[in-house]
């Protein structure tokens, strides 16, 4: 992957995969460098911005910075629906982690408007329903997840 990126810096799929592997082996700083290089190679692309924001909250603890980036991506008229859906999904996760359940529900619901079949968004909705002690709705959400979680 590194050789491929040396030859063609704007190969985001390779950057994304390499960054994921680096995080898996405990090298988030190196993963950040890979994503920063991808962002430099394609400054208008949303995917490196998404990757950096995910890395910021998942490994760097920067919930506020990541939330601001996800909010900006979700509100941009230039972004396609799937980018908005992913940004809203991660924004909802940050809000859930931060105890902002009502905001998290709104973000996840908006994410599902853009990507109704998103398993990660439905999983987050399930967890939010559990957080709110709405067992009957959580059960329905869980039924919809069966067979989609490698179960």
PDB file of C-alpha atoms in Angstrom:
ATOM      1  CA  UNK A   1       0.000   0.000   0.000  1.00  0.00           C
ATOM      2  CA  UNK A   2       2.819   2.384   0.821  1.00  0.00           C
ATOM      3  CA  UNK A   3       4.394   1.782  -2.613  1.00  0.00           C
ATOM      4  CA  UNK A   4       1.042   2.400  -4.303  1.00  0.00           C
ATOM      5  CA  UNK A   5       0.664   5.675  -2.415  1.00  0.00           C
ATOM      6  CA  UNK A   6       4.177   6.779  -3.347  1.00  0.00           C
ATOM      7  CA  UNK A   7       3.269   6.369  -7.008  1.00  0.00           C
ATOM      8  CA  UNK A   8      -0.170   7.956  -6.809  1.00  0.00           C
ATOM      9  CA  UNK A   9      -0.933  10.087  -3.730  1.00  0.00           C
ATOM     10  CA  UNK A  10      -4.645  10.524  -4.432  1.00  0.00           C
ATOM     11  CA  UNK A  11      -5.476   6.816  -4.113  1.00  0.00           C
ATOM     12  CA  UNK A  12      -7.748   7.313  -1.137  1.00  0.00           C
ATOM     13  CA  UNK A  13      -8.817   3.663  -0.890  1.00  0.00           C
ATOM     14  CA  UNK A  14      -5.190   2.680  -0.306  1.00  0.00           C
ATOM     15  CA  UNK A  15      -4.721   5.531   2.179  1.00  0.00           C
ATOM     16  CA  UNK A  16      -7.853   4.554   4.058  1.00  0.00           C
ATOM     17  CA  UNK A  17      -6.843   0.893   4.227  1.00  0.00           C
ATOM     18  CA  UNK A  18      -3.287   1.688   5.305  1.00  0.00           C
ATOM     19  CA  UNK A  19      -4.564   4.073   7.991  1.00  0.00           C
ATOM     20  CA  UNK A  20      -6.971   1.403   9.269  1.00  0.00           C
ATOM     21  CA  UNK A  21      -4.156  -1.146   9.441  1.00  0.00           C
ATOM     22  CA  UNK A  22      -1.890   1.317  11.246  1.00  0.00           C
ATOM     23  CA  UNK A  23      -4.583   1.983  13.852  1.00  0.00           C
ATOM     24  CA  UNK A  24      -5.109  -1.773  14.254  1.00  0.00           C
ATOM     25  CA  UNK A  25      -1.424  -2.242  15.097  1.00  0.00           C
ATOM     26  CA  UNK A  26      -1.335   0.697  17.501  1.00  0.00           C
ATOM     27  CA  UNK A  27       0.131   3.421  15.304  1.00  0.00           C
ATOM     28  CA  UNK A  28      -2.545   6.149  15.167  1.00  0.00           C
ATOM     29  CA  UNK A  29       0.037   8.921  14.704  1.00  0.00           C
ATOM     30  CA  UNK A  30       1.305   7.238  11.543  1.00  0.00           C
ATOM     31  CA  UNK A  31      -2.292   6.699  10.399  1.00  0.00           C
ATOM     32  CA  UNK A  32      -2.913  10.417  10.848  1.00  0.00           C
ATOM     33  CA  UNK A  33       0.103  11.194   8.641  1.00  0.00           C
ATOM     34  CA  UNK A  34      -1.232   8.915   5.907  1.00  0.00           C
ATOM     35  CA  UNK A  35      -4.643  10.607   6.017  1.00  0.00           C
ATOM     36  CA  UNK A  36      -3.091  14.088   6.119  1.00  0.00           C
ATOM     37  CA  UNK A  37      -1.127  13.206   2.959  1.00  0.00           C
ATOM     38  CA  UNK A  38      -4.363  12.017   1.319  1.00  0.00           C
ATOM     39  CA  UNK A  39      -6.040  15.272   2.304  1.00  0.00           C
ATOM     40  CA  UNK A  40      -3.150  17.269   0.828  1.00  0.00           C
ATOM     41  CA  UNK A  41      -3.360  15.271  -2.406  1.00  0.00           C
ATOM     42  CA  UNK A  42      -7.109  15.886  -2.717  1.00  0.00           C
ATOM     43  CA  UNK A  43      -7.984  18.973  -0.650  1.00  0.00           C
ATOM     44  CA  UNK A  44     -11.614  19.091  -1.787  1.00  0.00           C
ATOM     45  CA  UNK A  45     -12.316  15.424  -1.049  1.00  0.00           C
ATOM     46  CA  UNK A  46     -14.485  14.703   1.966  1.00  0.00           C
ATOM     47  CA  UNK A  47     -13.192  11.184   2.572  1.00  0.00           C
ATOM     48  CA  UNK A  48      -9.833  12.208   4.086  1.00  0.00           C
ATOM     49  CA  UNK A  49     -11.644  14.769   6.252  1.00  0.00           C
ATOM     50  CA  UNK A  50     -14.012  12.050   7.467  1.00  0.00           C
ATOM     51  CA  UNK A  51     -11.119   9.708   8.187  1.00  0.00           C
ATOM     52  CA  UNK A  52      -9.192  12.344  10.110  1.00  0.00           C
ATOM     53  CA  UNK A  53     -12.249  13.291  12.155  1.00  0.00           C
ATOM     54  CA  UNK A  54     -12.947   9.639  13.014  1.00  0.00           C
ATOM     55  CA  UNK A  55      -9.327   9.212  14.037  1.00  0.00           C
ATOM     56  CA  UNK A  56      -9.525  12.407  16.116  1.00  0.00           C
ATOM     57  CA  UNK A  57     -12.359  11.175  18.299  1.00  0.00           C
ATOM     58  CA  UNK A  58     -11.606   7.471  18.351  1.00  0.00           C
ATOM     59  CA  UNK A  59      -7.893   7.622  19.123  1.00  0.00           C
ATOM     60  CA  UNK A  60      -7.171  11.245  20.002  1.00  0.00           C
ATOM     61  CA  UNK A  61     -10.111  12.008  22.270  1.00  0.00           C
ATOM     62  CA  UNK A  62     -10.921  15.191  20.338  1.00  0.00           C
ATOM     63  CA  UNK A  63     -14.696  14.936  20.472  1.00  0.00           C
ATOM     64  CA  UNK A  64     -15.328  18.654  19.952  1.00  0.00           C
ATOM     65  CA  UNK A  65     -13.027  18.994  16.935  1.00  0.00           C
ATOM     66  CA  UNK A  66     -14.389  15.855  15.320  1.00  0.00           C
ATOM     67  CA  UNK A  67     -17.986  16.904  15.981  1.00  0.00           C
ATOM     68  CA  UNK A  68     -17.347  20.277  14.323  1.00  0.00           C
ATOM     69  CA  UNK A  69     -15.890  18.557  11.237  1.00  0.00           C
ATOM     70  CA  UNK A  70     -18.792  16.101  11.030  1.00  0.00           C
ATOM     71  CA  UNK A  71     -21.280  18.954  11.399  1.00  0.00           C
ATOM     72  CA  UNK A  72     -19.574  20.915   8.612  1.00  0.00           C
ATOM     73  CA  UNK A  73     -19.559  17.909   6.288  1.00  0.00           C
ATOM     74  CA  UNK A  74     -23.204  17.122   6.985  1.00  0.00           C
ATOM     75  CA  UNK A  75     -24.280  20.703   6.260  1.00  0.00           C
ATOM     76  CA  UNK A  76     -22.235  21.149   3.089  1.00  0.00           C
ATOM     77  CA  UNK A  77     -24.336  21.292  -0.057  1.00  0.00           C
ATOM     78  CA  UNK A  78     -21.306  20.001  -1.975  1.00  0.00           C
ATOM     79  CA  UNK A  79     -21.268  16.611  -0.243  1.00  0.00           C
ATOM     80  CA  UNK A  80     -23.071  13.562  -1.621  1.00  0.00           C
ATOM     81  CA  UNK A  81     -25.712  11.837   0.514  1.00  0.00           C
ATOM     82  CA  UNK A  82     -23.461   8.970   1.631  1.00  0.00           C
ATOM     83  CA  UNK A  83     -20.816  11.371   2.968  1.00  0.00           C
ATOM     84  CA  UNK A  84     -23.524  13.283   4.828  1.00  0.00           C
ATOM     85  CA  UNK A  85     -24.915  10.015   6.193  1.00  0.00           C
ATOM     86  CA  UNK A  86     -21.514   8.910   7.494  1.00  0.00           C
ATOM     87  CA  UNK A  87     -20.776  12.324   8.986  1.00  0.00           C
ATOM     88  CA  UNK A  88     -24.150  12.354  10.759  1.00  0.00           C
ATOM     89  CA  UNK A  89     -23.601   8.799  11.999  1.00  0.00           C
ATOM     90  CA  UNK A  90     -20.309   9.741  13.643  1.00  0.00           C
ATOM     91  CA  UNK A  91     -21.756  12.997  14.951  1.00  0.00           C
ATOM     92  CA  UNK A  92     -24.552  10.963  16.555  1.00  0.00           C
ATOM     93  CA  UNK A  93     -22.004   8.607  18.121  1.00  0.00           C
ATOM     94  CA  UNK A  94     -20.114  11.543  19.640  1.00  0.00           C
ATOM     95  CA  UNK A  95     -23.358  13.022  20.932  1.00  0.00           C
ATOM     96  CA  UNK A  96     -24.366   9.667  22.451  1.00  0.00           C
ATOM     97  CA  UNK A  97     -20.971   9.307  24.119  1.00  0.00           C
ATOM     98  CA  UNK A  98     -21.317  12.861  25.458  1.00  0.00           C
ATOM     99  CA  UNK A  99     -24.743  12.139  26.933  1.00  0.00           C
ATOM    100  CA  UNK A 100     -26.610  14.344  24.463  1.00  0.00           C
ATOM    101  CA  UNK A 101     -29.200  11.686  23.704  1.00  0.00           C
ATOM    102  CA  UNK A 102     -31.795  13.921  22.045  1.00  0.00           C
ATOM    103  CA  UNK A 103     -29.205  15.401  19.675  1.00  0.00           C
ATOM    104  CA  UNK A 104     -27.828  11.922  18.984  1.00  0.00           C
ATOM    105  CA  UNK A 105     -31.273  10.634  18.046  1.00  0.00           C
ATOM    106  CA  UNK A 106     -31.775  13.557  15.667  1.00  0.00           C
ATOM    107  CA  UNK A 107     -28.373  13.014  14.040  1.00  0.00           C
ATOM    108  CA  UNK A 108     -28.881   9.268  13.629  1.00  0.00           C
ATOM    109  CA  UNK A 109     -32.379   9.791  12.226  1.00  0.00           C
ATOM    110  CA  UNK A 110     -30.980  12.306   9.699  1.00  0.00           C
ATOM    111  CA  UNK A 111     -28.231   9.833   8.813  1.00  0.00           C
ATOM    112  CA  UNK A 112     -30.869   7.200   8.114  1.00  0.00           C
ATOM    113  CA  UNK A 113     -32.704   9.637   5.831  1.00  0.00           C
ATOM    114  CA  UNK A 114     -29.601   9.699   3.606  1.00  0.00           C
ATOM    115  CA  UNK A 115     -28.781   5.987   3.964  1.00  0.00           C
ATOM    116  CA  UNK A 116     -31.858   4.032   5.117  1.00  0.00           C
ATOM    117  CA  UNK A 117     -30.086   0.659   4.932  1.00  0.00           C
ATOM    118  CA  UNK A 118     -27.045   1.678   6.989  1.00  0.00           C
ATOM    119  CA  UNK A 119     -26.377  -1.110   9.470  1.00  0.00           C
ATOM    120  CA  UNK A 120     -24.071   1.062  11.634  1.00  0.00           C
ATOM    121  CA  UNK A 121     -26.761   3.759  11.879  1.00  0.00           C
ATOM    122  CA  UNK A 122     -29.415   1.198  12.816  1.00  0.00           C
ATOM    123  CA  UNK A 123     -27.058  -0.234  15.445  1.00  0.00           C
ATOM    124  CA  UNK A 124     -26.574   3.237  16.925  1.00  0.00           C
ATOM    125  CA  UNK A 125     -30.331   3.780  16.907  1.00  0.00           C
ATOM    126  CA  UNK A 126     -30.741   0.479  18.764  1.00  0.00           C
ATOM    127  CA  UNK A 127     -28.231   1.583  21.403  1.00  0.00           C
ATOM    128  CA  UNK A 128     -29.910   4.969  21.748  1.00  0.00           C
ATOM    129  CA  UNK A 129     -33.286   3.299  22.271  1.00  0.00           C
ATOM    130  CA  UNK A 130     -31.712   1.163  24.985  1.00  0.00           C
ATOM    131  CA  UNK A 131     -30.178   4.291  26.547  1.00  0.00           C
ATOM    132  CA  UNK A 132     -33.663   5.797  26.647  1.00  0.00           C
ATOM    133  CA  UNK A 133     -35.204   2.594  28.077  1.00  0.00           C
ATOM    134  CA  UNK A 134     -37.537   2.149  25.103  1.00  0.00           C
ATOM    135  CA  UNK A 135     -37.314  -1.626  24.999  1.00  0.00           C
ATOM    136  CA  UNK A 136     -40.158  -2.296  22.560  1.00  0.00           C
ATOM    137  CA  UNK A 137     -38.683  -0.035  19.878  1.00  0.00           C
ATOM    138  CA  UNK A 138     -35.192  -1.331  20.612  1.00  0.00           C
ATOM    139  CA  UNK A 139     -36.463  -4.873  20.052  1.00  0.00           C
ATOM    140  CA  UNK A 140     -37.855  -3.908  16.643  1.00  0.00           C
ATOM    141  CA  UNK A 141     -34.542  -2.278  15.719  1.00  0.00           C
ATOM    142  CA  UNK A 142     -32.679  -5.383  16.892  1.00  0.00           C
ATOM    143  CA  UNK A 143     -34.923  -7.617  14.789  1.00  0.00           C
ATOM    144  CA  UNK A 144     -33.976  -5.524  11.756  1.00  0.00           C
ATOM    145  CA  UNK A 145     -30.281  -5.988  12.550  1.00  0.00           C
ATOM    146  CA  UNK A 146     -30.385  -9.757  12.730  1.00  0.00           C
ATOM    147  CA  UNK A 147     -28.194 -11.356  10.103  1.00  0.00           C
ATOM    148  CA  UNK A 148     -26.376  -8.069   9.405  1.00  0.00           C
ATOM    149  CA  UNK A 149     -23.865  -8.185  12.248  1.00  0.00           C
ATOM    150  CA  UNK A 150     -22.070 -11.407  11.374  1.00  0.00           C
ATOM    151  CA  UNK A 151     -24.345 -13.198  13.847  1.00  0.00           C
TER     152      UNK A 151
END
